[in-house]
Amino acid sequence: MKKEFKELLQSKGRTELPKVLLASAECAPLSKTGGLADVVGTLPKSLAKLGIDARVITPYHRCIKEKYSDRTEHLFEFYVNLGWRRQYCGIEYLELNGVKIYLVDNEFYFGDRIYKGGYEEGEQYAFFSKAVLDALPNLGFCPDILHCNDWHTAMIPMLAKTVYGGMQGSLRFLLTIHNIAYQGKFGFDYVQDLLGIDSKYYTPEFMELQGCANFLKAGCVFADRINTVSPNYAEEIKTAYFGEGLEGILSARSAELSGIINGIDLAVYNPHSDPLIPARYDKGHLQRKELCKLALQERIGLEKRPDAPLFVMVTRMTEQKGFDLIERMLDELMLYNDMQFMLLGTGDRRYEDFMRLAEKRYPGRLCAYIGYSEELSHLVYAGGDFYLMPSRFEPCGLSQMIAMRYGTLPIVRETGGLRDSVKPYNRYTGEGTGFSFANFNAHEMKDAVLLALDCYRSPEVMRSLRRQAMEADFGFDGSACEYARLYIWML
Ligand code: ADP
Ligand code: GLC
């Protein structure tokens, strides 16, 4: 055990490292729609290296059942009382890449959609939250920390401390906010009907916000500690622009709020050993990256031109990701004749349609691959020259880190974790791992793209920037150490 942890534990009168149970709606590689899954899948592996037993509890979504059912073991079952409903709940167990995972089974709630949307989603995750608390005494694993993630599990601390009548004992609750824009807002009657919460908690002091019962707010009030996924975002969410109505409670609890930047799984995202790309490379063999570019161009129907700068994106298509700037600027950028653009993403219909139409305007130069593909995403990260991420806000962002690891230079807006992870190119010193712009403004984005194009004309500058990006350390081990410190601190 690290000396630092030993001393910290001593100050708490403890000798053993804390045990942790992570509760999350998604967990890679089992289920994934975005970065939350990556983090919950990777953190336990890095914690294990520090000697911390961290396990995961997550819904047994149909996509998991289809792939892993022959490897899971049925542990036990019971019924969850959800208001007047009594719902079956099975607990299955799976060990994957050394991580111990408990799967909450109910086919009605966890069918083909990880998020059912609308009101149904409230019932889906109210069920999950109660199932976690009901299962806890029988798991045969007694955590010190219950680590909740985002609004889907943010009700757990409140339920434990109220409806379950203080069942928590010495259990401590950590809430990690991955994205404050999603809060789980429902009518109070609906939530009361599901969870049996006393109406005295439906006040601005507890879970009411703007006339709704707000799951994430309840988490911010009742969790013992709160953190978010980058130091910069931890500051931002205390302001009205980013806080989405929760800035008040977060400012009031700022002593218990911290920011820990995420990392990526270096074993999964490694251009030197990635089985999903046609040519493997490292910073010393960057000419092989060009083979990935040609393979990508061929696969998605772009002109096979090694000299054409290829801009890529792999993303959820939401307002958060800066699609308004892309809508405004795409045609101006495509005026640069040799420029190519490839998007792999899915999300809001409006942005999907915009990109589909753009594809028709620029045959052979622009590809909009609307869909989700883990496999193709690796080729996109490897084959691109520049990775565009002009986010309106970005709690942490993993895509820019993955891009840098593959020597694909990110062009980002200076917000949240993007500011914490991308070092903008300095044309005087040559330092940098990407490009950035400050304001959410289409012309500022264009200037950053033009600077990138300028660099593209100098192979030497590109090589040096790519190397610097690939040398940056985005592993999870540093973040895991910070989580370990936080867990011990919470005991
Ligand atoms: P967010 O969690 O806000 O979506 P992140 O940058 O933290 O953004 O993480 C996004 C993760 O999801 C990355 O691993 C990215 O490669 C992946 N991803 C997003 N959209 C797609 C897609 N359409 N196909 C494959 N992977 C995707
Ligand atoms: C959220 C955020 C993203 C972050 C991810 C993992 O989905 O939008 O910025 O990287 O969670 O924490």
Coordinates of N, CA and C in Angstrom, one line a residue, residues 257-346:
L257 N -16.9 19.9 -2.6 CA -17.0 19.6 -4.0 C -15.6 19.7 -4.6
S258 N -15.2 18.7 -5.4 CA -13.9 18.8 -6.0 C -13.9 18.3 -7.4
G259 N -12.8 18.5 -8.1 CA -12.8 18.1 -9.5 C -11.6 17.1 -9.8
I260 N -11.9 16.0 -10.3 CA -10.9 15.0 -10.6 C -11.0 14.7 -12.1
I261 N -9.9 15.0 -12.8 CA -10.0 14.8 -14.3 C -10.0 13.3 -14.6
N262 N -10.8 12.9 -15.6 CA -10.8 11.5 -16.1 C -9.5 11.2 -16.8
G263 N -9.4 9.9 -17.0 CA -8.3 9.5 -17.9 C -9.0 8.5 -18.9
I264 N -8.2 7.9 -19.8 CA -8.7 6.9 -20.7 C -8.0 5.6 -20.5
D265 N -8.6 4.5 -21.0 CA -8.0 3.2 -20.8 C -6.9 3.0 -21.8
L266 N -5.7 3.1 -21.3 CA -4.5 3.1 -22.3 C -4.4 1.7 -23.0
A267 N -5.0 0.7 -22.4 CA -4.9 -0.7 -23.0 C -5.9 -0.7 -24.2
V268 N -7.0 -0.1 -24.1 CA -8.0 -0.1 -25.2 C -7.6 0.9 -26.3
Y269 N -7.2 2.1 -25.8 CA -6.8 3.1 -26.8 C -5.3 3.2 -27.0
N270 N -4.8 2.3 -27.8 CA -3.3 2.3 -27.9 C -3.0 2.0 -29.4
P271 N -2.5 3.1 -30.1 CA -2.3 2.9 -31.6 C -1.2 1.8 -31.8
H272 N -0.4 1.5 -30.8 CA 0.7 0.6 -31.0 C 0.2 -0.9 -31.0
S273 N -1.0 -1.1 -30.4 CA -1.5 -2.5 -30.3 C -2.9 -2.7 -30.6
D274 N -3.6 -1.6 -31.1 CA -5.0 -1.6 -31.3 C -5.4 -2.6 -32.4
P275 N -6.1 -3.7 -32.1 CA -6.5 -4.7 -33.2 C -7.5 -4.1 -34.2
L276 N -8.1 -3.0 -33.8 CA -9.2 -2.4 -34.7 C -8.7 -1.5 -35.8
I277 N -7.4 -1.3 -35.8 CA -6.9 -0.4 -36.9 C -5.9 -1.2 -37.8
P278 N -5.9 -0.8 -39.1 CA -5.2 -1.7 -40.1 C -3.6 -1.6 -40.0
A279 N -3.1 -0.4 -39.5 CA -1.7 -0.3 -39.3 C -1.4 0.2 -38.0
R280 N -0.5 -0.5 -37.2 CA -0.2 0.0 -35.8 C 1.0 0.9 -35.9
Y281 N 1.0 1.9 -35.0 CA 2.1 2.9 -35.0 C 2.3 3.5 -33.6
D282 N 3.4 4.2 -33.5 CA 3.7 5.0 -32.3 C 4.3 6.3 -32.8
K283 N 4.7 7.1 -31.8 CA 5.2 8.4 -32.2 C 6.4 8.4 -33.0
G284 N 7.2 7.3 -33.0 CA 8.4 7.2 -33.8 C 8.1 6.7 -35.2
H285 N 6.9 6.2 -35.5 CA 6.5 5.6 -36.8 C 5.2 6.2 -37.3
L286 N 5.3 7.5 -37.4 CA 4.0 8.2 -37.7 C 3.6 8.0 -39.2
Q287 N 4.6 7.6 -40.1 CA 4.2 7.4 -41.5 C 3.1 6.3 -41.6
R288 N 3.1 5.4 -40.6 CA 2.1 4.3 -40.6 C 0.7 4.8 -40.3
K289 N 0.6 6.0 -39.6 CA -0.7 6.6 -39.4 C -1.4 6.9 -40.7
E290 N -0.6 7.2 -41.7 CA -1.1 7.5 -43.0 C -1.9 6.4 -43.6
L291 N -1.4 5.2 -43.3 CA -2.1 4.0 -43.9 C -3.5 3.9 -43.3
C292 N -3.6 4.3 -42.0 CA -4.9 4.3 -41.3 C -5.8 5.3 -42.0
K293 N -5.2 6.5 -42.4 CA -6.0 7.5 -43.0 C -6.5 7.0 -44.4
L294 N -5.7 6.4 -45.2 CA -6.1 5.8 -46.5 C -7.2 4.8 -46.3
A295 N -7.0 3.9 -45.3 CA -8.0 2.9 -45.0 C -9.4 3.5 -44.6
L296 N -9.3 4.6 -43.8 CA -10.5 5.3 -43.4 C -11.2 5.9 -44.6
Q297 N -10.4 6.6 -45.4 CA -11.0 7.3 -46.6 C -11.7 6.3 -47.5
E298 N -11.0 5.1 -47.7 CA -11.6 4.1 -48.6 C -12.9 3.6 -48.0
R299 N -12.8 3.3 -46.7 CA -14.0 2.6 -46.0 C -15.2 3.5 -46.1
I300 N -15.0 4.8 -45.9 CA -16.2 5.7 -45.8 C -16.5 6.5 -47.1
G301 N -15.8 6.1 -48.2 CA -16.0 6.7 -49.5 C -15.6 8.1 -49.7
L302 N -14.5 8.5 -49.0 CA -13.9 9.8 -49.3 C -12.8 9.6 -50.3
E303 N -12.4 10.6 -51.1 CA -11.3 10.5 -52.0 C -10.1 10.1 -51.3
K304 N -9.4 9.1 -51.9 CA -8.1 8.6 -51.2 C -7.0 9.5 -51.4
R305 N -6.9 10.5 -50.6 CA -5.8 11.5 -50.7 C -5.1 11.7 -49.5
P306 N -3.8 11.3 -49.4 CA -3.0 11.4 -48.2 C -2.8 12.9 -47.9
D307 N -2.8 13.7 -49.0 CA -2.4 15.2 -48.7 C -3.6 16.0 -48.2
A308 N -4.8 15.5 -48.3 CA -6.0 16.3 -47.9 C -6.1 16.3 -46.4
P309 N -6.2 17.4 -45.7 CA -6.4 17.4 -44.3 C -7.7 16.9 -43.9
L310 N -7.7 15.9 -43.0 CA -9.0 15.2 -42.7 C -9.4 15.5 -41.3
F311 N -10.5 16.2 -41.2 CA -11.1 16.6 -39.9 C -12.1 15.6 -39.5
V312 N -12.1 15.1 -38.2 CA -13.0 14.1 -37.8 C -13.7 14.5 -36.5
M313 N -14.8 13.8 -36.3 CA -15.6 13.9 -35.0 C -16.2 12.5 -34.7
V314 N -16.2 12.1 -33.4 CA -16.9 10.9 -33.0 C -17.7 11.4 -31.7
T315 N -19.0 11.4 -31.9 CA -19.7 12.2 -30.8 C -21.2 11.9 -30.7
R316 N -21.7 12.2 -29.5 CA -23.2 12.3 -29.4 C -23.5 13.6 -30.1
M317 N -24.6 13.6 -30.8 CA -24.9 14.9 -31.6 C -25.9 15.7 -30.8
T318 N -25.4 16.5 -29.9 CA -26.3 17.3 -29.0 C -25.8 18.7 -29.1
E319 N -26.6 19.6 -28.5 CA -26.2 21.0 -28.5 C -24.8 21.2 -27.7
Q320 N -24.7 20.4 -26.7 CA -23.4 20.5 -25.9 C -22.2 20.4 -26.7
K321 N -22.2 19.6 -27.8 CA -21.0 19.3 -28.5 C -20.7 20.4 -29.6
G322 N -21.4 21.5 -29.6 CA -21.1 22.6 -30.4 C -21.6 22.5 -31.9
F323 N -22.6 21.7 -32.1 CA -23.1 21.6 -33.5 C -23.7 22.9 -34.1
D324 N -24.0 23.8 -33.2 CA -24.5 25.1 -33.7 C -23.4 25.8 -34.5
L325 N -22.2 25.7 -33.9 CA -21.1 26.3 -34.6 C -20.8 25.6 -35.9
I326 N -20.9 24.3 -35.9 CA -20.6 23.5 -37.1 C -21.6 23.9 -38.2
E327 N -22.9 23.9 -37.8 CA -24.0 24.3 -38.7 C -23.6 25.6 -39.4
R328 N -23.2 26.6 -38.6 CA -22.9 27.9 -39.1 C -21.7 28.0 -40.0
M329 N -20.7 27.1 -39.7 CA -19.4 27.3 -40.4 C -19.0 26.3 -41.4
L330 N -19.7 25.2 -41.4 CA -19.3 24.0 -42.3 C -19.0 24.4 -43.7
D331 N -20.0 25.1 -44.3 CA -19.8 25.5 -45.8 C -18.6 26.4 -46.0
E332 N -18.4 27.3 -45.1 CA -17.3 28.2 -45.2 C -16.0 27.4 -45.1
L333 N -16.0 26.4 -44.3 CA -14.7 25.6 -44.1 C -14.5 24.8 -45.4
M334 N -15.6 24.3 -45.9 CA -15.5 23.4 -47.1 C -15.1 24.1 -48.3
L335 N -15.0 25.5 -48.2 CA -14.5 26.3 -49.4 C -13.0 26.0 -49.6
Y336 N -12.4 25.6 -48.5 CA -11.0 25.2 -48.7 C -11.0 23.8 -49.4
N337 N -10.6 23.9 -50.6 CA -10.8 22.8 -51.6 C -10.4 21.4 -51.2
D338 N -9.3 21.3 -50.5 CA -8.8 20.0 -50.3 C -9.3 19.4 -48.9
M339 N -10.0 20.2 -48.2 CA -10.4 19.8 -46.9 C -11.4 18.6 -46.9
Q340 N -11.2 17.7 -46.0 CA -12.2 16.6 -45.9 C -12.7 16.5 -44.4
F341 N -13.9 16.0 -44.3 CA -14.6 16.0 -43.0 C -15.3 14.7 -42.8
M342 N -15.2 14.1 -41.6 CA -15.9 12.8 -41.4 C -16.5 12.9 -40.0
L343 N -17.8 12.6 -39.9 CA -18.4 12.6 -38.6 C -19.0 11.2 -38.3
L344 N -18.7 10.6 -37.2 CA -19.4 9.4 -36.7 C -20.2 9.8 -35.5
G345 N -21.5 9.8 -35.6 CA -22.3 10.2 -34.4 C -23.7 9.9 -34.6
T346 N -24.4 10.1 -33.5 CA -25.9 10.0 -33.5 C -26.4 10.8 -32.4

